[in-house]
Structures are given as C-alpha cells and as structure tokens.
XYZ file of N, CA, C and O in Angstrom:
732
model
N -10.201 -10.511 -30.201
C -10.037 -10.108 -28.773
C -11.556 -10.645 -27.984
O -12.579 -10.534 -28.489
N -11.072 -11.472 -26.949
C -12.235 -12.071 -26.142
C -12.471 -11.049 -25.055
O -11.588 -11.175 -23.987
N -13.578 -10.319 -24.822
C -13.808 -9.263 -23.652
C -15.302 -9.433 -23.377
O -15.928 -8.479 -23.335
N -15.811 -10.731 -22.865
C -17.229 -10.376 -22.223
C -16.875 -9.755 -20.936
O -15.834 -9.764 -20.238
N -18.045 -8.999 -20.612
C -17.907 -7.951 -19.605
C -19.090 -8.264 -18.481
O -18.860 -7.844 -17.582
N -20.092 -9.071 -18.782
C -21.300 -9.178 -17.806
C -21.235 -10.595 -17.021
O -20.731 -11.472 -17.714
N -21.367 -10.367 -15.925
C -21.522 -11.669 -14.954
C -20.092 -11.947 -14.477
O -19.228 -11.568 -15.047
N -20.212 -12.884 -13.490
C -18.794 -13.186 -12.992
C -18.160 -12.225 -12.471
O -18.439 -11.275 -11.950
N -16.758 -12.431 -12.241
C -15.856 -11.426 -11.644
C -15.724 -10.182 -12.500
O -15.945 -10.296 -13.731
N -15.250 -9.258 -11.947
C -15.095 -7.904 -12.590
C -13.823 -7.922 -13.279
O -12.880 -8.392 -13.111
N -13.901 -6.995 -14.466
C -12.649 -6.835 -15.184
C -11.916 -5.658 -14.654
O -12.589 -4.750 -14.338
N -10.632 -5.862 -14.374
C -9.794 -4.925 -13.824
C -8.595 -4.534 -14.654
O -7.861 -5.406 -15.245
N -8.320 -3.242 -14.681
C -6.970 -2.645 -15.182
C -5.992 -2.255 -14.225
O -6.529 -1.386 -13.559
N -5.036 -3.016 -14.055
C -4.019 -2.500 -13.068
C -2.744 -2.141 -13.807
O -2.254 -2.546 -14.699
N -2.235 -1.196 -13.025
C -0.896 -0.486 -13.519
C 0.004 -0.547 -12.399
O -0.212 0.014 -11.251
N 1.122 -1.284 -12.521
C 1.962 -1.710 -11.432
C 3.319 -1.001 -11.875
O 3.838 -1.233 -12.884
N 3.856 0.039 -11.061
C 5.028 0.848 -11.398
C 6.146 0.140 -10.729
O 6.131 -0.151 -9.584
N 7.384 0.285 -11.358
C 8.445 -0.271 -10.629
C 8.991 0.671 -9.537
O 8.820 1.915 -9.745
N 9.668 0.269 -8.677
C 10.232 1.032 -7.639
C 10.879 2.325 -7.867
O 11.747 2.394 -8.798
N 10.411 3.605 -7.374
C 11.110 4.930 -7.715
C 10.791 5.441 -8.953
O 11.452 6.516 -9.169
N 9.841 5.019 -9.717
C 9.790 5.529 -11.004
C 8.820 6.762 -11.181
O 8.535 7.314 -12.284
N 7.890 6.819 -10.240
C 6.899 7.957 -10.115
C 6.849 8.483 -8.654
O 5.768 8.437 -8.008
N 7.887 9.173 -8.119
C 7.907 9.569 -6.709
C 7.092 10.782 -6.455
O 6.820 11.601 -7.600
N 6.521 11.215 -5.313
C 5.684 12.420 -5.083
C 6.846 13.715 -5.699
O 7.989 13.717 -5.418
N 6.086 14.661 -6.178
C 6.842 15.798 -6.768
C 7.418 15.709 -8.099
O 7.974 16.473 -8.588
N 7.356 14.423 -8.931
C 7.716 14.227 -10.099
C 7.476 15.377 -11.045
O 6.239 15.841 -11.123
N 8.350 15.740 -11.909
C 8.213 16.780 -12.817
C 7.187 16.571 -13.932
O 6.474 17.352 -14.512
N 6.776 15.219 -14.207
C 5.811 14.848 -15.149
C 4.458 15.023 -14.505
O 3.439 14.789 -15.145
N 4.258 15.566 -13.314
C 2.969 15.510 -12.672
C 2.901 14.290 -11.615
O 3.432 13.380 -11.848
N 2.021 14.397 -10.599
C 1.714 13.377 -9.797
C 0.543 13.694 -8.951
O 0.007 14.645 -8.787
N 0.123 12.639 -8.153
C -1.137 12.438 -7.449
C -0.751 11.752 -6.080
O -0.180 10.570 -6.171
N -0.966 12.200 -4.959
C -0.865 11.478 -3.628
C -2.248 10.444 -3.583
O -3.198 10.562 -4.323
N -2.010 9.434 -2.643
C -3.204 8.810 -2.390
C -4.475 9.421 -2.108
O -4.350 10.276 -1.474
N -5.559 8.986 -2.675
C -6.864 9.853 -2.756
C -6.895 11.302 -3.053
O -7.654 12.030 -2.659
N -5.853 11.503 -3.892
C -5.663 13.100 -4.118
C -5.681 14.239 -3.385
O -6.110 15.194 -3.539
N -5.096 13.741 -2.035
C -5.023 14.675 -1.107
C -4.142 15.882 -1.493
O -4.254 17.020 -1.072
N -2.871 15.615 -2.082
C -1.969 16.505 -2.819
C -1.815 16.167 -4.242
O -1.657 14.938 -4.455
N -1.659 17.164 -5.159
C -1.147 16.716 -6.285
C -0.768 18.051 -7.230
O -0.917 19.127 -6.498
N -0.060 17.755 -8.274
C 0.457 18.886 -9.004
C -0.560 19.399 -9.982
O -1.791 19.085 -9.980
N -0.310 20.602 -10.579
C -1.377 21.121 -11.361
C -1.390 20.430 -12.792
O -2.220 21.089 -13.670
N -0.476 19.669 -13.008
C -0.598 18.958 -14.459
C -0.409 17.319 -14.257
O -0.563 16.834 -13.212
N -0.364 16.839 -15.522
C -0.107 15.273 -15.586
C 0.733 15.023 -16.558
O 1.394 15.771 -17.107
N 0.991 13.660 -16.850
C 2.137 13.317 -17.931
C 1.821 13.716 -19.259
O 2.552 14.073 -19.933
N 0.525 13.989 -19.618
C 0.170 14.480 -20.937
C 0.286 15.886 -21.045
O 0.556 16.530 -22.009
N 0.045 16.755 -19.903
C 0.187 18.182 -19.756
C 1.037 18.675 -18.539
O 0.379 18.848 -17.697
N 2.255 18.332 -18.685
C 3.105 18.621 -17.513
C 2.996 19.886 -16.620
O 2.700 20.943 -17.265
N 3.002 19.873 -15.339
C 3.033 21.085 -14.693
C 4.185 22.004 -15.061
O 5.234 21.721 -15.650
N 4.115 23.235 -14.538
C 5.246 24.215 -14.537
C 6.502 23.650 -14.026
O 6.555 23.067 -13.134
N 7.647 24.141 -14.778
C 9.120 23.419 -14.215
C 9.132 24.004 -12.680
O 8.896 25.177 -12.454
N 9.829 22.929 -11.926
C 10.005 23.522 -10.505
C 8.961 23.429 -9.472
O 9.237 23.545 -8.402
N 7.598 23.168 -9.989
C 6.611 23.060 -8.975
C 6.880 21.590 -8.240
O 7.117 20.572 -8.713
N 6.733 21.841 -6.930
C 6.911 20.793 -5.914
C 8.485 20.068 -6.012
O 8.792 19.166 -5.751
N 9.473 20.828 -6.426
C 10.734 20.558 -6.805
C 11.324 20.094 -5.216
O 12.047 19.032 -5.347
N 11.042 20.844 -4.209
C 11.560 20.259 -2.906
C 11.151 18.994 -2.340
O 11.727 18.151 -1.939
N 9.780 18.686 -2.668
C 9.219 17.369 -2.379
C 9.687 16.249 -3.205
O 10.073 15.321 -2.701
N 10.009 16.686 -4.590
C 10.764 15.485 -5.442
C 12.142 15.363 -4.904
O 12.405 14.118 -4.672
N 12.774 16.344 -4.546
C 14.302 16.157 -4.085
C 14.161 15.216 -2.721
O 14.990 14.361 -2.483
N 13.224 15.552 -1.736
C 13.149 14.753 -0.672
C 12.678 13.325 -0.846
O 13.189 12.517 0.019
N 11.725 13.101 -1.750
C 11.381 11.781 -2.032
C 12.552 10.987 -2.672
O 12.699 9.935 -2.357
N 13.183 11.427 -3.632
C 14.435 10.812 -4.239
C 15.535 10.529 -3.148
O 16.134 9.427 -3.094
N 15.644 11.559 -2.254
C 16.821 11.335 -1.131
C 16.404 10.347 -0.059
O 17.201 9.591 0.520
N 15.010 10.048 0.141
C 14.765 9.025 1.051
C 14.484 7.657 0.561
O 14.175 6.737 1.410
N 14.750 7.502 -0.710
C 14.749 6.237 -1.427
C 15.946 5.348 -0.974
O 17.075 5.910 -0.763
N 15.726 4.066 -0.694
C 16.730 3.145 -0.249
C 17.708 2.642 -1.357
O 18.896 2.366 -1.044
N 17.295 2.528 -2.569
C 17.986 2.215 -3.803
C 17.633 3.241 -4.864
O 16.720 3.815 -4.886
N 18.346 2.980 -5.838
C 18.213 3.528 -7.241
C 16.845 3.145 -7.619
O 16.418 1.988 -7.592
N 16.124 3.938 -8.586
C 14.856 3.522 -9.110
C 15.186 2.322 -10.042
O 16.061 2.120 -10.702
N 14.212 1.304 -10.006
C 14.242 0.024 -10.655
C 13.866 0.362 -12.208
O 13.058 1.070 -12.409
N 14.647 -0.270 -13.175
C 14.493 -0.235 -14.500
C 14.790 -1.823 -14.861
O 15.624 -2.384 -14.727
N 13.757 -2.182 -15.920
C 13.984 -3.521 -16.407
C 14.711 -3.459 -17.774
O 14.420 -2.431 -18.608
N 15.531 -4.203 -18.211
C 16.242 -4.391 -19.357
C 15.135 -5.117 -20.405
O 14.447 -5.832 -19.909
N 15.318 -4.969 -21.762
C 14.277 -5.618 -22.676
C 14.386 -7.123 -22.466
O 13.313 -7.647 -22.632
N 15.528 -7.764 -22.167
C 15.430 -9.228 -21.978
C 14.804 -9.559 -20.709
O 14.534 -10.726 -20.611
N 14.620 -8.752 -19.824
C 13.820 -9.075 -18.625
C 12.377 -8.782 -18.717
O 11.613 -9.259 -17.920
N 11.814 -8.125 -19.717
C 10.449 -7.863 -19.948
C 9.601 -9.164 -19.789
O 8.582 -9.301 -19.170
N 9.847 -10.167 -20.817
C 9.243 -11.478 -20.847
C 9.267 -12.179 -19.515
O 8.152 -12.916 -18.977
N 10.439 -12.312 -18.849
C 10.547 -13.042 -17.577
C 9.619 -12.571 -16.389
O 8.855 -13.216 -15.841
N 9.587 -11.205 -16.416
C 8.710 -10.654 -15.225
C 7.224 -10.587 -15.790
O 6.357 -11.213 -14.894
N 6.984 -10.606 -17.151
C 5.637 -10.557 -17.457
C 5.045 -12.215 -17.311
O 3.893 -12.133 -16.888
N 5.892 -12.927 -17.672
C 5.359 -14.240 -17.659
C 5.150 -14.812 -16.299
O 4.292 -15.677 -15.908
N 6.130 -14.490 -15.406
C 5.966 -14.703 -13.936
C 4.733 -14.163 -13.320
O 3.963 -14.634 -12.557
N 4.552 -13.059 -13.772
C 3.540 -12.052 -13.238
C 2.105 -12.847 -13.582
O 1.142 -13.233 -12.881
N 2.027 -13.318 -14.927
C 0.843 -13.941 -15.440
C 0.645 -15.379 -14.784
O -0.398 -15.831 -14.604
N 1.828 -16.187 -14.601
C 1.659 -17.408 -14.118
C 0.965 -17.380 -12.708
O 0.131 -18.053 -12.284
N 1.540 -16.407 -11.962
C 1.038 -16.299 -10.504
C -0.565 -15.781 -10.610
O -1.279 -16.274 -9.682
N -0.879 -14.977 -11.574
C -2.263 -14.642 -11.627
C -3.123 -15.621 -11.877
O -4.069 -15.774 -11.096
N -2.716 -16.440 -12.909
C -3.497 -17.698 -13.171
C -3.518 -18.527 -11.974
O -4.678 -19.152 -11.842
N -2.406 -18.858 -11.398
C -2.530 -19.753 -10.129
C -3.490 -19.218 -9.132
O -3.943 -20.007 -8.343
N -3.646 -17.981 -8.856
C -4.502 -17.387 -8.082
C -5.947 -17.260 -8.482
O -6.830 -16.811 -7.761
N -6.259 -17.917 -9.706
C -7.509 -17.965 -10.185
C -8.089 -16.630 -10.952
O -9.287 -16.538 -11.060
N -7.176 -15.858 -11.283
C -7.619 -14.547 -11.815
C -6.868 -14.471 -13.339
O -5.762 -14.075 -13.394
N -7.774 -14.874 -14.371
C -7.116 -15.040 -15.688
C -6.990 -13.720 -16.160
O -7.766 -12.833 -16.214
N -5.979 -13.368 -17.072
C -5.538 -12.258 -17.625
C -6.098 -12.170 -19.060
O -6.164 -13.251 -19.691
N -6.224 -10.944 -19.600
C -6.811 -10.918 -20.971
C -5.542 -10.331 -21.704
O -5.421 -10.881 -22.992
N -4.770 -9.492 -21.139
C -3.693 -8.799 -21.983
C -2.608 -8.270 -20.878
O -3.211 -7.929 -19.763
N -1.415 -8.296 -21.153
C -0.483 -7.719 -20.175
C 0.593 -7.154 -21.095
O 0.957 -7.712 -22.029
N 1.277 -5.953 -20.699
C 2.293 -5.331 -21.193
C 3.301 -5.081 -20.110
O 3.034 -4.667 -18.969
N 4.592 -5.517 -20.575
C 5.646 -5.164 -19.617
C 6.736 -4.333 -20.043
O 7.163 -4.810 -21.199
N 7.049 -3.196 -19.660
C 8.075 -2.248 -20.145
C 9.194 -1.916 -19.035
O 9.208 -2.545 -18.100
N 10.000 -1.043 -19.391
C 11.091 -0.684 -18.544
C 10.674 -0.240 -17.131
O 11.497 -0.441 -16.301
N 9.638 0.584 -17.041
C 9.343 1.220 -15.853
C 8.017 0.737 -15.134
O 7.610 1.313 -14.085
N 7.077 -0.022 -15.973
C 5.841 -0.323 -15.379
C 5.203 -1.485 -16.077
O 5.622 -1.936 -17.250
N 4.090 -2.066 -15.639
C 3.395 -3.023 -16.223
C 1.926 -2.819 -16.234
O 1.447 -2.231 -15.212
N 1.166 -3.233 -17.419
C -0.384 -2.999 -17.356
C -0.817 -4.396 -17.490
O -0.290 -5.155 -18.342
N -1.872 -4.590 -16.756
C -2.591 -5.813 -16.914
C -4.182 -5.748 -17.025
O -4.738 -4.858 -15.977
N -4.868 -6.481 -17.769
C -6.334 -6.407 -17.765
C -6.817 -7.786 -17.369
O -6.389 -8.759 -18.145
N -7.401 -8.059 -16.251
C -7.694 -9.287 -15.815
C -8.985 -9.410 -15.254
O -9.680 -8.394 -14.876
N -9.467 -10.634 -15.113
C -10.736 -11.005 -14.301
C -10.374 -10.948 -12.797
O -9.620 -11.927 -12.471
N -10.833 -9.921 -12.078
C -10.325 -9.941 -10.653
C -11.517 -10.334 -9.672
O -12.601 -10.396 -10.124
N -11.124 -10.365 -8.527
C -12.163 -10.504 -7.513
C -13.154 -9.423 -7.354
O -12.843 -8.099 -7.714
N -14.325 -9.704 -6.834
C -15.335 -8.618 -6.658
C -14.919 -7.668 -5.662
O -15.081 -6.397 -5.725
N -14.117 -8.127 -4.734
C -13.573 -7.242 -3.606
C -12.269 -6.510 -4.039
O -11.971 -6.074 -5.198
N -11.425 -6.421 -2.987
C -10.102 -5.737 -3.103
C -9.265 -6.578 -3.938
O -8.870 -7.793 -3.561
N -8.680 -6.074 -5.065
C -7.585 -6.742 -5.817
C -6.271 -6.524 -5.352
O -5.431 -7.134 -6.052
N -6.105 -5.754 -4.424
C -4.674 -5.353 -4.170
C -3.812 -6.567 -3.631
O -2.790 -6.686 -3.881
N -4.457 -7.481 -2.766
C -3.646 -8.767 -2.187
C -3.382 -9.646 -3.465
O -2.092 -10.077 -3.398
N -4.020 -9.700 -4.278
C -3.796 -10.551 -5.597
C -2.512 -9.945 -6.195
O -1.702 -10.762 -6.693
N -2.684 -8.659 -6.549
C -1.442 -7.888 -7.195
C -0.340 -8.103 -6.398
O 0.899 -8.274 -6.917
N -0.386 -8.019 -5.170
C 0.668 -7.966 -4.220
C 1.560 -9.292 -4.375
O 2.814 -9.335 -4.541
N 0.719 -10.399 -4.521
C 1.322 -11.520 -4.642
C 2.108 -11.909 -6.087
O 2.987 -12.450 -6.207
N 1.432 -11.378 -6.915
C 1.907 -11.402 -8.307
C 3.149 -10.568 -8.555
O 4.104 -11.046 -9.123
N 3.231 -9.441 -7.838
C 4.291 -8.531 -7.849
C 5.586 -9.234 -7.119
O 6.747 -9.232 -7.472
N 5.368 -9.969 -6.048
C 6.357 -10.558 -5.117
C 6.726 -11.673 -6.034
O 8.127 -11.764 -5.897
N 6.015 -12.683 -6.502
C 6.272 -13.621 -7.341
C 7.319 -13.199 -8.468
O 8.376 -13.894 -8.550
N 6.930 -12.275 -9.207
C 7.729 -11.862 -10.364
C 9.045 -11.208 -10.082
O 10.037 -11.405 -10.582
N 9.265 -10.482 -8.869
C 10.214 -9.858 -8.371
C 11.343 -10.835 -7.813
O 12.607 -10.634 -8.180
N 10.838 -11.980 -7.473
C 11.801 -13.084 -7.112
C 12.485 -13.823 -8.108
O 13.436 -14.704 -8.012
N 12.031 -13.576 -9.413
C 12.587 -14.245 -10.475
C 13.672 -13.399 -11.099
O 14.557 -13.876 -12.074
N 14.049 -12.262 -10.645
C 15.099 -11.443 -10.980
C 16.201 -11.292 -9.824
O 15.891 -10.705 -8.854
N 17.267 -11.894 -10.109
C 18.448 -11.863 -9.169
C 18.882 -10.405 -8.777
O 19.111 -10.117 -7.553
N 18.871 -9.635 -9.752
C 19.444 -8.256 -9.418
C 18.513 -7.141 -8.871
O 18.761 -6.160 -8.505
N 17.263 -7.786 -8.552
C 16.242 -6.897 -8.050
C 15.456 -7.414 -6.865
O 14.352 -7.083 -6.469
N 16.017 -8.356 -6.235
C 15.194 -9.145 -5.411
C 14.774 -8.243 -4.143
O 15.453 -7.444 -3.508
N 13.340 -7.993 -3.842
C 12.962 -7.499 -2.981
C 12.628 -5.797 -3.237
O 11.842 -5.164 -2.522
N 13.326 -5.191 -4.381
C 13.196 -3.758 -4.612
C 12.822 -3.606 -6.201
O 13.221 -2.673 -6.744
N 11.856 -4.386 -6.550
C 11.477 -4.214 -8.041
C 10.243 -3.397 -8.128
O 10.250 -2.467 -9.001
N 9.285 -3.545 -7.344
C 7.997 -2.921 -7.446
C 7.749 -1.792 -6.475
O 8.267 -1.814 -5.479
N 7.114 -0.799 -6.894
C 6.475 0.417 -6.069
C 5.613 -0.282 -5.028
O 5.089 -1.409 -5.112
N 5.380 0.469 -4.051
C 4.412 -0.036 -3.048
C 2.916 -0.316 -3.286
O 2.538 -1.286 -2.836
N 2.577 0.479 -4.112
C 0.900 0.086 -4.502
C 0.893 -0.006 -6.106
O 1.819 0.101 -6.760
N -0.263 -0.343 -6.518
C -0.719 -0.469 -7.798
C -1.948 0.465 -8.146
O -2.719 0.638 -7.304
N -2.115 0.897 -9.195
C -3.243 1.760 -9.756
C -4.447 0.722 -10.077
O -4.050 -0.158 -11.056
N -5.485 0.710 -9.520
C -6.564 -0.364 -9.954
C -7.732 0.431 -10.571
O -8.294 1.246 -9.865
N -8.091 0.043 -11.643
C -9.306 0.737 -12.269
C -10.310 -0.357 -12.847
O -9.935 -1.274 -13.540
N -11.480 -0.292 -12.238
C -12.508 -1.263 -12.473
C -13.067 -0.966 -13.899
O -13.384 0.496 -14.243
N -13.205 -1.772 -14.715
C -13.810 -1.659 -16.225
C -15.281 -1.471 -16.029
O -15.785 -2.335 -15.382
N -15.751 -0.366 -16.599
C -17.243 -0.052 -16.381
C -18.219 -0.877 -17.553
O -19.212 -1.357 -17.119
N -17.874 -0.951 -18.750
C -18.499 -1.417 -19.783
C -17.621 -2.149 -20.840
O -16.473 -1.909 -20.973
N -18.286 -2.479 -22.073
C -17.457 -3.088 -23.121
C -16.574 -2.094 -23.867
O -15.552 -2.329 -24.226
N -17.279 -0.761 -24.107
C -16.382 0.165 -24.766
C -15.113 0.501 -24.022
O -13.969 0.601 -24.524
N -15.160 0.671 -22.554
C -14.059 0.722 -21.645
C -13.177 -0.381 -21.798
O -11.822 -0.144 -21.854
N -13.699 -1.570 -21.810
C -12.813 -2.706 -22.052
C -12.143 -2.619 -23.271
O -10.771 -2.893 -23.270
N -12.704 -2.454 -24.273
C -12.041 -2.298 -25.748
C -10.902 -1.203 -25.829
O -9.810 -1.395 -26.212
N -11.284 -0.114 -25.210
C -10.236 0.814 -25.108
C -8.978 0.611 -24.404
O -7.892 0.830 -24.755
N -9.212 -0.087 -23.077
C -8.205 -0.483 -22.254
C -7.512 -1.523 -22.958
O -6.113 -1.718 -22.951
N -7.891 -2.442 -23.611
C -7.281 -3.598 -24.176
C -6.359 -2.931 -25.340
O -5.171 -3.424 -25.439
N -6.967 -2.052 -26.254
C -6.092 -1.363 -27.157
C -4.975 -0.489 -26.621
O -3.824 -0.457 -27.021
N -5.194 0.152 -25.425
C -4.069 0.973 -24.801
C -3.057 0.074 -24.365
O -1.756 0.392 -24.604
N -3.250 -1.076 -23.698
C -2.113 -1.885 -23.440
C -1.626 -2.491 -24.525
O -0.301 -2.594 -24.537
N -2.199 -2.810 -25.565
C -1.591 -3.389 -26.795
C -0.603 -2.450 -27.532
O 0.253 -3.019 -27.717
N -1.082 -1.168 -27.447
C -0.220 -0.154 -28.026
C 1.074 0.128 -27.511
O 1.976 0.687 -27.916
N 1.218 -0.265 -26.213
C 2.568 -0.321 -25.427
C 3.691 -0.698 -26.111
O 5.040 -0.374 -25.997
N 3.472 -1.701 -26.789
C 4.421 -2.387 -27.697
C 5.006 -1.611 -28.646
O 6.438 -1.469 -28.880
N 4.233 -0.598 -29.261
C 4.770 0.385 -30.340
C 5.285 1.683 -29.637
O 6.186 2.134 -30.058
N 4.598 2.226 -28.518
C 5.045 3.345 -27.839
C 6.296 3.167 -27.227
O 7.205 4.096 -27.211
N 6.471 2.038 -26.508
C 7.759 1.899 -25.646
C 8.578 0.683 -25.763
O 9.432 0.357 -25.054
N 8.241 -0.237 -26.662
C 8.980 -1.555 -26.946
C 8.556 -2.463 -25.862
O 9.294 -3.449 -25.611
N 7.355 -2.416 -25.379
C 7.082 -3.203 -24.318
C 6.803 -4.638 -24.760
O 6.480 -5.025 -25.952
N 6.967 -5.674 -23.713
C 6.695 -7.149 -24.252
C 5.083 -7.098 -23.995
O 4.663 -6.681 -22.844
N 4.454 -7.898 -25.032
C 2.965 -7.975 -24.974
C 2.572 -9.456 -24.721
O 2.973 -10.294 -25.583
N 1.619 -9.664 -24.029
C 1.016 -11.138 -23.920
C -0.342 -10.866 -24.050
O -1.013 -10.127 -23.519
N -1.108 -11.777 -25.003
C -2.614 -11.618 -25.186
C -3.017 -12.977 -25.068
O -2.707 -14.048 -25.576
N -4.486 -13.025 -24.485
C -5.059 -14.212 -24.377
C -5.592 -14.861 -25.512
O -5.762 -16.092 -25.692
N -5.732 -14.076 -26.487
C -6.346 -14.463 -27.985
C -5.300 -15.077 -28.816
O -5.566 -15.549 -29.855
N -4.111 -15.033 -28.430
C -2.977 -15.404 -29.304
C -1.867 -16.144 -28.912
O -0.998 -16.868 -29.493
N -1.621 -15.947 -27.504
C -0.552 -16.520 -26.882
C -0.865 -17.613 -25.859
O -1.859 -17.700 -25.207
N 0.148 -18.702 -25.665
C -0.232 -19.748 -24.926
C -0.150 -19.143 -23.408
O 0.634 -18.257 -23.061
N -0.756 -20.105 -22.463
C -0.631 -19.554 -20.953
C 0.608 -19.929 -20.703
O 1.327 -20.759 -20.915
N 1.216 -18.922 -19.793
C 2.509 -19.010 -19.337
C 2.867 -20.209 -18.370
O 2.028 -20.582 -17.655
N 3.937 -20.818 -18.492
C 4.292 -21.859 -17.537
C 5.104 -21.244 -16.287
O 5.479 -20.226 -16.363
N 5.167 -22.060 -15.231
C 5.740 -21.522 -14.059
C 7.260 -21.262 -14.285
O 8.065 -21.980 -14.926
N 7.481 -19.981 -13.959
C 8.950 -19.432 -14.088
C 9.856 -20.185 -13.040
O 9.332 -20.329 -11.929
N 11.001 -20.506 -13.700
C 11.977 -21.157 -12.592
C 13.005 -20.280 -12.029
O 13.479 -19.412 -12.657
C-alpha cells in the first residue's frame, strides 16, 4: 500500500452516493448539510422507528425518479470511468470501491475545494450508463480530508473491505493498471 501523506496535494476520502439512496428522514439516520438538522442515531446505531417519518415520506415523494442502484456488472464500468476522469483531471487515486448504492475513493486532491473535481467524475461516469443518464448520482459528495498516516491507513482498509462487506468492485493503485478511457 503506497500512502505518502506529507507534502504536495492533500489526501481526500470522498463518498459519492447514488441518487435517492440516503434522503432526509431516512430510518438509518441522517444529517442535513452542516448538521442543521439530524436524527438521534446513525447507520451503526439507528434512531427510534418512526423518527422523522413525515420528512422521509416527503423526501421520497419529491424525488423525480426511483432511487438509483447499480447491478454488479455495472460496478467496474462506473468505477473505471470515475477513475479515468479523476486521472485526466490530475488527481490520482489510491483506492476506489464501487457498490450498489455508493462509491468510495481515496485520492490526491486539490488543496482547495474538491467538489468541482468530484462533480466532473460523477458526470463522466454517469454518461457511461445508458439506463441512468443524468440521474445516477446524488447532489453532493461527502469529502473528508485525511489528517495523518494512521487515518490514511484506516481509510484505505475501510474502502478495501467493501469488497467483503457488500461485494463492491475494488481498484487499488498498488496492484491494478490505470484505467483506460471508457467508451
């Protein structure tokens, strides 16, 4: 595992969720932007049943399409397209996992805002799936700046373990070839 952490661009862990998979009021727990509103639990320790049920119903009814889910045969296509665009934008990835409802990536990101780079990667990868054009990804991504080498190692292991936990497709910089442009 190659994880230098000092100097140069910062290391970023990004979590990109597919459209409609974690709406406000979700029974697994949820947080609004900047934690202005949130439930009393989280996915590890869910909130009491029915908490924010009305908000969840409203969020689901206002969605324009059903929640997006990837089939296992689509994981590598989306993952490779995401990686190719990331590399084309000058942000090399260390590891990426792509599963049915979300994608994790650990990458060398810009010192400033990483949101525009992630947006371009999400856009490019969504255009590779004919059945999800324009409605593959949720609006935002969760961006976590890696603080130090132990944090980087834990994040790498967490992303790697998604293959075992949910059957995600995994790409690693220390064993896999750089992806080619998806057609």
